[in-house]
PDB file of C-alpha atoms in Angstrom:
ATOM      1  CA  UNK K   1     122.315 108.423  99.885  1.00 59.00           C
ATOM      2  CA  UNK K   2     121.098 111.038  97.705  1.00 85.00           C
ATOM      3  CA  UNK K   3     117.932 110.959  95.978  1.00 95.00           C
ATOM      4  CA  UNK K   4     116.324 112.700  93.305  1.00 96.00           C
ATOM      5  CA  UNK K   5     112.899 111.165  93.624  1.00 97.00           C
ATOM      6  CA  UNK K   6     110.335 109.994  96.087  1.00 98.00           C
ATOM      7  CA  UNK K   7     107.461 107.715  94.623  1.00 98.00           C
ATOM      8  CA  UNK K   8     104.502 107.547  96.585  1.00 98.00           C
ATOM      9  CA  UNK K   9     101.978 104.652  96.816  1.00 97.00           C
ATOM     10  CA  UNK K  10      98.581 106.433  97.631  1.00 97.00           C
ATOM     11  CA  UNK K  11      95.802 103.854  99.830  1.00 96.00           C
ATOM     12  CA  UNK K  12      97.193 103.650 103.697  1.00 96.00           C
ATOM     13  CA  UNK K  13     100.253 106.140 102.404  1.00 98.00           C
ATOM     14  CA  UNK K  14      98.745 109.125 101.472  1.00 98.00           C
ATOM     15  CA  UNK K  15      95.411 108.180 102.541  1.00 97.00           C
ATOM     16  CA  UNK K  16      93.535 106.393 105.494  1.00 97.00           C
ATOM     17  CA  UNK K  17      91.613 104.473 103.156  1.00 94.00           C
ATOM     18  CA  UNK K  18      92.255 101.076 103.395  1.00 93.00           C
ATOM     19  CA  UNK K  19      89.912  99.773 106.633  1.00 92.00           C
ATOM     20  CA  UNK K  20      87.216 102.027 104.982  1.00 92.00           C
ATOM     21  CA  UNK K  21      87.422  99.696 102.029  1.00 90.00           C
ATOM     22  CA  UNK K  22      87.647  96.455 103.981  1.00 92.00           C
ATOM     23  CA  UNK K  23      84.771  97.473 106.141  1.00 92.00           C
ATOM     24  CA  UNK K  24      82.817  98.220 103.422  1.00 91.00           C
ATOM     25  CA  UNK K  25      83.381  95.288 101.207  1.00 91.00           C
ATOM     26  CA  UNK K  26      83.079  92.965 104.437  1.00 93.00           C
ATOM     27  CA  UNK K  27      79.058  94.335 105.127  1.00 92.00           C
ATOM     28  CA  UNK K  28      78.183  93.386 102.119  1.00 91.00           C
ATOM     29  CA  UNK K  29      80.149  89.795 101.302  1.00 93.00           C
ATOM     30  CA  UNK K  30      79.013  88.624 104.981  1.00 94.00           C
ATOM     31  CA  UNK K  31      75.210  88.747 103.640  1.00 92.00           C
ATOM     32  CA  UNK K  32      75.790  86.156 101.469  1.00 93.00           C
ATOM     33  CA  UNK K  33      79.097  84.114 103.324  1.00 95.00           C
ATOM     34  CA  UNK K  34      78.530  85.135 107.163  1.00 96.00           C
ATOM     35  CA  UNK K  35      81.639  82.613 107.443  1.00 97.00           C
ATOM     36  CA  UNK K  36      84.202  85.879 106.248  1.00 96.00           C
ATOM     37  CA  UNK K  37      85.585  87.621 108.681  1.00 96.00           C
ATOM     38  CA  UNK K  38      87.518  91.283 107.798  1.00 94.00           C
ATOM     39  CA  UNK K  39      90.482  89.542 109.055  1.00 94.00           C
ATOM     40  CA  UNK K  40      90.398  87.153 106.376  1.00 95.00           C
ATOM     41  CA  UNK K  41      90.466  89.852 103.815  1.00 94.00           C
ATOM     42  CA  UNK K  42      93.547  91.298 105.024  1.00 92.00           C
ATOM     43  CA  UNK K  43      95.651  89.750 102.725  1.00 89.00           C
ATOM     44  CA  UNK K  44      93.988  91.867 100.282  1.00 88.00           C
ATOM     45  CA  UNK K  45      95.151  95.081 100.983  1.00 89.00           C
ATOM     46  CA  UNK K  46      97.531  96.179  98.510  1.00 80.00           C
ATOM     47  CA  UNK K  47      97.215  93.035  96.204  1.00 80.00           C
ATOM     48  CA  UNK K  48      95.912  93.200  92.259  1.00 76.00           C
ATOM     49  CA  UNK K  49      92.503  93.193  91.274  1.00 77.00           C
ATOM     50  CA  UNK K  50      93.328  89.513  89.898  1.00 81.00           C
ATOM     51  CA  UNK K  51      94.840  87.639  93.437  1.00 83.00           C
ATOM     52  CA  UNK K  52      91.929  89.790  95.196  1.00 87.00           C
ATOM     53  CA  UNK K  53      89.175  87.860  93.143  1.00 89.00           C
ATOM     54  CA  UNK K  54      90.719  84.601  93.580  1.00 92.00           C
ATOM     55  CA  UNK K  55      91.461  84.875  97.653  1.00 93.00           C
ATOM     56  CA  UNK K  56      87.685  86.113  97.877  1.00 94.00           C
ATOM     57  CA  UNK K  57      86.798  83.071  96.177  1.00 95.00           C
ATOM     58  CA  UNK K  58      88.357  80.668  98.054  1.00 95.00           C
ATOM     59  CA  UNK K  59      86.799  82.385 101.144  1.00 96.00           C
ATOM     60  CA  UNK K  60      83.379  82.353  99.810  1.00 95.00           C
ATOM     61  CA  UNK K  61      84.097  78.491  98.838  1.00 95.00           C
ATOM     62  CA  UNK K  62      82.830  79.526  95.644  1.00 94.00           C
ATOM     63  CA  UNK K  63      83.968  78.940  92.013  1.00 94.00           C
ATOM     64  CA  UNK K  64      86.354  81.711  90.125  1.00 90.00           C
ATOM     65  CA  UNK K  65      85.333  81.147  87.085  1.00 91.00           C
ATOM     66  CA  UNK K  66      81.667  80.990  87.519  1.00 92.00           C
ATOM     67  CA  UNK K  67      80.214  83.909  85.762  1.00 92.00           C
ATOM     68  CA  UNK K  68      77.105  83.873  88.690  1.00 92.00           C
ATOM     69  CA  UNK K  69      79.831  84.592  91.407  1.00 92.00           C
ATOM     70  CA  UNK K  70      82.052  86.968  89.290  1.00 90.00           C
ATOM     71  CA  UNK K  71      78.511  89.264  88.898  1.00 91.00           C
ATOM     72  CA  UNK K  72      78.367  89.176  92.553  1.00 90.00           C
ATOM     73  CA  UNK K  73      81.307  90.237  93.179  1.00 89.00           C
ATOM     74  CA  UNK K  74      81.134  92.782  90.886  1.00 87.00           C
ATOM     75  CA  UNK K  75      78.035  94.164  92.182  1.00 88.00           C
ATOM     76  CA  UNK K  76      80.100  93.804  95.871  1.00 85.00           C
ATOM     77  CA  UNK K  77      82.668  96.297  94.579  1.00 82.00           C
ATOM     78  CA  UNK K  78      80.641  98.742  93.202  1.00 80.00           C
ATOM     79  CA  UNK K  79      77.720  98.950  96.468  1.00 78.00           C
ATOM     80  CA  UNK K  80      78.351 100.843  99.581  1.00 70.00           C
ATOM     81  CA  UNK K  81      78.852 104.404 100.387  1.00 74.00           C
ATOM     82  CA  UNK K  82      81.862 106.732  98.416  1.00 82.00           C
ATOM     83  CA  UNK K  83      84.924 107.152  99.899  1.00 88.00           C
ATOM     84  CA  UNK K  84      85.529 111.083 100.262  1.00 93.00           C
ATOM     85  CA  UNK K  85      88.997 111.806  99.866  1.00 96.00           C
ATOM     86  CA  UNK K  86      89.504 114.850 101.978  1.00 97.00           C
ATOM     87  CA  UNK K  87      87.866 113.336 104.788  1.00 96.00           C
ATOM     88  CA  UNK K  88      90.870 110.035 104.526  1.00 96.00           C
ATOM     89  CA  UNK K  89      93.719 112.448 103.839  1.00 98.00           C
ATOM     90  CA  UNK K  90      96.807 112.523 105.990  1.00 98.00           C
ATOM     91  CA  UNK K  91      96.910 115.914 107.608  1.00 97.00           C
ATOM     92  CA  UNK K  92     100.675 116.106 107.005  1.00 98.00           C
ATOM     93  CA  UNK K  93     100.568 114.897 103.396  1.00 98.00           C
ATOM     94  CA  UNK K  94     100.272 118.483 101.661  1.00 97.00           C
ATOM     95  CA  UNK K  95     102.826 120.086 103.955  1.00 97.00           C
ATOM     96  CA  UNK K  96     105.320 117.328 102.956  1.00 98.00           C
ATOM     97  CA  UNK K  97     104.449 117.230  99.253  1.00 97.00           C
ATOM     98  CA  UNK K  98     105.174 120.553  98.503  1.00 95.00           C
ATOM     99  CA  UNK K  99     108.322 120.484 100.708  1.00 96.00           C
ATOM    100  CA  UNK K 100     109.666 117.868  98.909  1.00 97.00           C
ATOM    101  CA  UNK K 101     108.694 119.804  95.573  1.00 95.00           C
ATOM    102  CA  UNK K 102     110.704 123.093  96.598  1.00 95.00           C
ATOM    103  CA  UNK K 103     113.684 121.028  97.725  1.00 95.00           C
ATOM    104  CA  UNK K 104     113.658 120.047  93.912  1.00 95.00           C
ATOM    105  CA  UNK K 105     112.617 116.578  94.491  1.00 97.00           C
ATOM    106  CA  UNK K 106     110.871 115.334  91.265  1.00 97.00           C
ATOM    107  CA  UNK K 107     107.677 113.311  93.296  1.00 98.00           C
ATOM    108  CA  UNK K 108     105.657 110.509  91.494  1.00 98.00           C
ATOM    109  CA  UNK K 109     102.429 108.414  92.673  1.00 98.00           C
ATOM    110  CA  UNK K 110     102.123 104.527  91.509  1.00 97.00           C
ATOM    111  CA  UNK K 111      98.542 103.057  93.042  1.00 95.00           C
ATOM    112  CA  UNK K 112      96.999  99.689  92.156  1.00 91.00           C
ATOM    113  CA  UNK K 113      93.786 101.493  92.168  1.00 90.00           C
ATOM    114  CA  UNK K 114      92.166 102.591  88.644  1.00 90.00           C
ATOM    115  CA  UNK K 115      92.990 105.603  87.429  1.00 94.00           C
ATOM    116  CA  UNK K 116      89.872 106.994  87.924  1.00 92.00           C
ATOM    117  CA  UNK K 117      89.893 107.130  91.309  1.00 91.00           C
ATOM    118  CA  UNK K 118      93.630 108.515  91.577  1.00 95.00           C
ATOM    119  CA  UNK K 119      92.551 111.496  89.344  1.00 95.00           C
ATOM    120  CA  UNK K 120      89.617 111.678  91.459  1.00 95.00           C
ATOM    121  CA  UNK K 121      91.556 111.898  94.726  1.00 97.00           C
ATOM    122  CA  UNK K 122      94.140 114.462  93.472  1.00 97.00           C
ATOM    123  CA  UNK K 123      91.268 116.765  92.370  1.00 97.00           C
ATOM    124  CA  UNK K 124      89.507 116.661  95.463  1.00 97.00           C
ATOM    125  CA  UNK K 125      92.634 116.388  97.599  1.00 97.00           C
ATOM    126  CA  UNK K 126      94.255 119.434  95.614  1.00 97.00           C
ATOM    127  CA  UNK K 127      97.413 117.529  95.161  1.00 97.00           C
ATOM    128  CA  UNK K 128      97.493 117.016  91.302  1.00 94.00           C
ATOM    129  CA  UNK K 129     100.376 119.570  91.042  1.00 95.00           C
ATOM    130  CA  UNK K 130     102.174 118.192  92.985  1.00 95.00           C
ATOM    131  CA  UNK K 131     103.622 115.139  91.169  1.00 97.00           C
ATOM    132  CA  UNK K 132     105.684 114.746  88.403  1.00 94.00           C
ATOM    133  CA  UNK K 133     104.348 110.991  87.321  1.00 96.00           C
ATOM    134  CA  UNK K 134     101.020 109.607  87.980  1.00 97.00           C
ATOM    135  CA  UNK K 135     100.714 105.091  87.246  1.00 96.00           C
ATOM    136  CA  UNK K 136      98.197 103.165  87.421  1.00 95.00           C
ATOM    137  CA  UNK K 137      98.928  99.491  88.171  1.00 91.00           C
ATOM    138  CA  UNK K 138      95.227  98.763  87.301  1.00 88.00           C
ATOM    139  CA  UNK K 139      95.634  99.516  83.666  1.00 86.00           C
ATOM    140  CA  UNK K 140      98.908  97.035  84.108  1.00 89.00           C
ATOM    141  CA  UNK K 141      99.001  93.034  83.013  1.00 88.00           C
ATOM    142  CA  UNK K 142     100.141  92.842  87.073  1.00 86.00           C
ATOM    143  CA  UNK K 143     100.146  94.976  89.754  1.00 86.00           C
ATOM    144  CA  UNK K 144     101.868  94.972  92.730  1.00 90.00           C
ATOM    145  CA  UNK K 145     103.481  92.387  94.226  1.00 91.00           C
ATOM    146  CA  UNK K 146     104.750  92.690  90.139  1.00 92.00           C
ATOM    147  CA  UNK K 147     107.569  95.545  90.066  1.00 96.00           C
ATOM    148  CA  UNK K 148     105.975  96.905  86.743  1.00 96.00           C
ATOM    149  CA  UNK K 149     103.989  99.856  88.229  1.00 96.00           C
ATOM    150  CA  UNK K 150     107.151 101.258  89.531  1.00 97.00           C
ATOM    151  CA  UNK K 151     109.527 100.170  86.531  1.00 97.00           C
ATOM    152  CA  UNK K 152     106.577 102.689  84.790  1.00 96.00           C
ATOM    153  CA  UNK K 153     106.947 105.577  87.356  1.00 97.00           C
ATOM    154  CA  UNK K 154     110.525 105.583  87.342  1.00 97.00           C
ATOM    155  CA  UNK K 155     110.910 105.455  83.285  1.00 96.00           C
ATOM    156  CA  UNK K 156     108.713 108.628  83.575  1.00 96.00           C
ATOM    157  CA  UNK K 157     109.791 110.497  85.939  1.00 95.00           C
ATOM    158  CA  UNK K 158     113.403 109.957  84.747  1.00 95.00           C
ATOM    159  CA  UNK K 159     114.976 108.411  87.237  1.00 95.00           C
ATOM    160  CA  UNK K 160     116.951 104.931  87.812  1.00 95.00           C
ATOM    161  CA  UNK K 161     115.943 102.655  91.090  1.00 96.00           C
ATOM    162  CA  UNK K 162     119.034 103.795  93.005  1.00 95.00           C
ATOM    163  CA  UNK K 163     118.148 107.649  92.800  1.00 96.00           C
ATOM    164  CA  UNK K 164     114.051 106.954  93.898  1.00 97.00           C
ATOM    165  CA  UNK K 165     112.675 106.067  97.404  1.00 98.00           C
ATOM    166  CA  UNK K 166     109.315 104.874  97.219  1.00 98.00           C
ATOM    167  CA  UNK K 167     107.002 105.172 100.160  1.00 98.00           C
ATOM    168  CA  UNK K 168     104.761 102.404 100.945  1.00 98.00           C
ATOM    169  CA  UNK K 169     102.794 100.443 103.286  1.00 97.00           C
ATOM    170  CA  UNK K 170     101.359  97.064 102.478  1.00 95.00           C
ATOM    171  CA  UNK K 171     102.990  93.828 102.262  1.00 94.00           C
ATOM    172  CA  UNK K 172     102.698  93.630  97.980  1.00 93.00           C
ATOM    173  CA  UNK K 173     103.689  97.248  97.721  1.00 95.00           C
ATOM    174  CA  UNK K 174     106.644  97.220  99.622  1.00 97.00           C
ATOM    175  CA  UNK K 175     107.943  93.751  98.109  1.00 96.00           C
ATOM    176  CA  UNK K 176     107.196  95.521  94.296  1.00 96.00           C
ATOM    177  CA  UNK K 177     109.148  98.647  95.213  1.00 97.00           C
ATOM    178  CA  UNK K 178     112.069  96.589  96.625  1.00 98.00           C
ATOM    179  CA  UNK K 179     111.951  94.105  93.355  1.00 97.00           C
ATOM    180  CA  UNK K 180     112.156  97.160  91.358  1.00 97.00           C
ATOM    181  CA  UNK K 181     115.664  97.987  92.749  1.00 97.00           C
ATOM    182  CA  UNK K 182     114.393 100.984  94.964  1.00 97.00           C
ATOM    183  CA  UNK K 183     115.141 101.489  98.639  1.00 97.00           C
ATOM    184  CA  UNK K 184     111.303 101.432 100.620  1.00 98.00           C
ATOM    185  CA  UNK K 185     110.388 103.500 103.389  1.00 98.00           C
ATOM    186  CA  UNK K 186     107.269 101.659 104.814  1.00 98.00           C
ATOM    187  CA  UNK K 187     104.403 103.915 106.341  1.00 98.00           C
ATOM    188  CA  UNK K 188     103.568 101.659 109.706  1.00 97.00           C
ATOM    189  CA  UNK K 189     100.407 100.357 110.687  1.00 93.00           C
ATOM    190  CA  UNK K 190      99.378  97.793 113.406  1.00 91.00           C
ATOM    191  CA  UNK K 191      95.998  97.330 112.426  1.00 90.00           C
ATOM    192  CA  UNK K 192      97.467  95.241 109.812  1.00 91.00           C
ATOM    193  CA  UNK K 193      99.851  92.425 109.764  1.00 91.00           C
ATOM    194  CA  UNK K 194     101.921  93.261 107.048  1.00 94.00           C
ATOM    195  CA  UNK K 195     105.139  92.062 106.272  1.00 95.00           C
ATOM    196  CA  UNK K 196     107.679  95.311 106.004  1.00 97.00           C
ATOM    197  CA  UNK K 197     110.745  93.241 105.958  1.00 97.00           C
ATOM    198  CA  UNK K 198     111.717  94.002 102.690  1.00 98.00           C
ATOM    199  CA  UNK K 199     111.460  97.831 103.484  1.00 98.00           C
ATOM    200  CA  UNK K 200     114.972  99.780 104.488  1.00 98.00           C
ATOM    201  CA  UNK K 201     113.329 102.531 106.598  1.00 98.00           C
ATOM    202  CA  UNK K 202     110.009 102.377 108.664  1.00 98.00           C
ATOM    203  CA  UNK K 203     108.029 105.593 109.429  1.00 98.00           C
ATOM    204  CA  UNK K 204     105.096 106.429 111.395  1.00 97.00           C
ATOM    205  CA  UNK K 205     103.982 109.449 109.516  1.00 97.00           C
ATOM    206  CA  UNK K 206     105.121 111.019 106.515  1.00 98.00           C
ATOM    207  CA  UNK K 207     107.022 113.584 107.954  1.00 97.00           C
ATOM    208  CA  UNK K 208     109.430 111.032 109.158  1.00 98.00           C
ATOM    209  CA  UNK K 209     110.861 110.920 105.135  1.00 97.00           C
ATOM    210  CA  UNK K 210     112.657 114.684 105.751  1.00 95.00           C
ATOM    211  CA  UNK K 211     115.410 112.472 108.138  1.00 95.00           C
ATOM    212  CA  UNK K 212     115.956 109.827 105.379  1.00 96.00           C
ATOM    213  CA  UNK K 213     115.935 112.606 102.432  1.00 95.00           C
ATOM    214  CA  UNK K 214     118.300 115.567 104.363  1.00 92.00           C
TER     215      UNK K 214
END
């Protein structure tokens, strides 16, 4: 199959970033619920802001709609130490970018994160010229498990869903890039017990994508 576009997810694709969040969020909810454990939170990785809150709250046996635990959480998400992108980054990931880029690949990036910290990762990364597309499924009604985020990417980077592979790795991000037509290649990882099933490919490492793409 030929494609004309790759569209990369960017936590636990592009970088190593995903147990650094758990961990972190897991010190602090476990002073308040010692009953959480980072397994439990699993199911989190990769899902919208929205399904995160409500799993946490049936963890924490608490309320989602009381304002009290909402504040809490809130002030959850925004404690810990800063995630510094260089130090997370795949070592391959600039080496296959820019591959892909000469090869005349047209190369987009569709995160749940905010966009704030995708512009802050491809400044301190030095990757920003390297795509084509940047979407945020933060700014989005839904995010992934919800197709939108790459419906977005591929209306941009002017492309259909049979001409783009997207790259991903979680359970919600490869089930949105499969609803949204595309073929997946899913970015393996046995710390976590996603469910890939959905993807066509599976790679270890990102230079795994130059057998599927030539």
């Amino acid at each position: 199959m030929g494609y004309r576009a790759v569209i990369f997810d960017m936590d636990g694709v592009l970088i190593d970033s995903e147990f650094f969040y758990l961990q972190r969020f897991h010190r602090e909810i476990v002073k308040k619920y010692p009953w959480v454990a980072i397994e439990d939170l699993y199911p989190t990785v990769g899902m919208d802001e929205g399904r995160t809150r409500l799993l946490i709250s049936r963890l924490a046996r608490r309320d989602p709609a009381d304002p009290a635990f909402d504040a809490e959480l809130q002030e959850i998400f925004a404690s810990g130490e800063e995630l510094y992108y260089p130090d997370f980054l795949y070592p391959e990931v600039p080496e296959v970018l820019r591959e892909l880029k000469e090869r005349g690949l047209r190369i987009g990036l569709a995160s749940s994160s905010p966009m704030k910290a995708i512009r802050n990762m491809l400044k301190e990364c030095a990757l920003a010229d390297c795509f084509s597309c940047v979407v945020s499924g933060y700014e989005l009604p839904e995010s992934k498990p919800n197709p939108e985020v790459y419906y977005k990417a591929m209306q941009a980077i002017g492309c259909g869903p049979g001409e783009c592979l997207v790259v991903e790795d979680s359970t919600h991000g490869v089930e949105a890039g499969a609803a949204a037509g595309a073929k997946v290649a899913a970015r393996m990882d046995e710390r976590f017990p996603f469910d890939q099933s959905k993807a066509s490919y599976f790679i270890r490492t990102l230079r795994d994508l130059r057998e599927i793409l030539f």
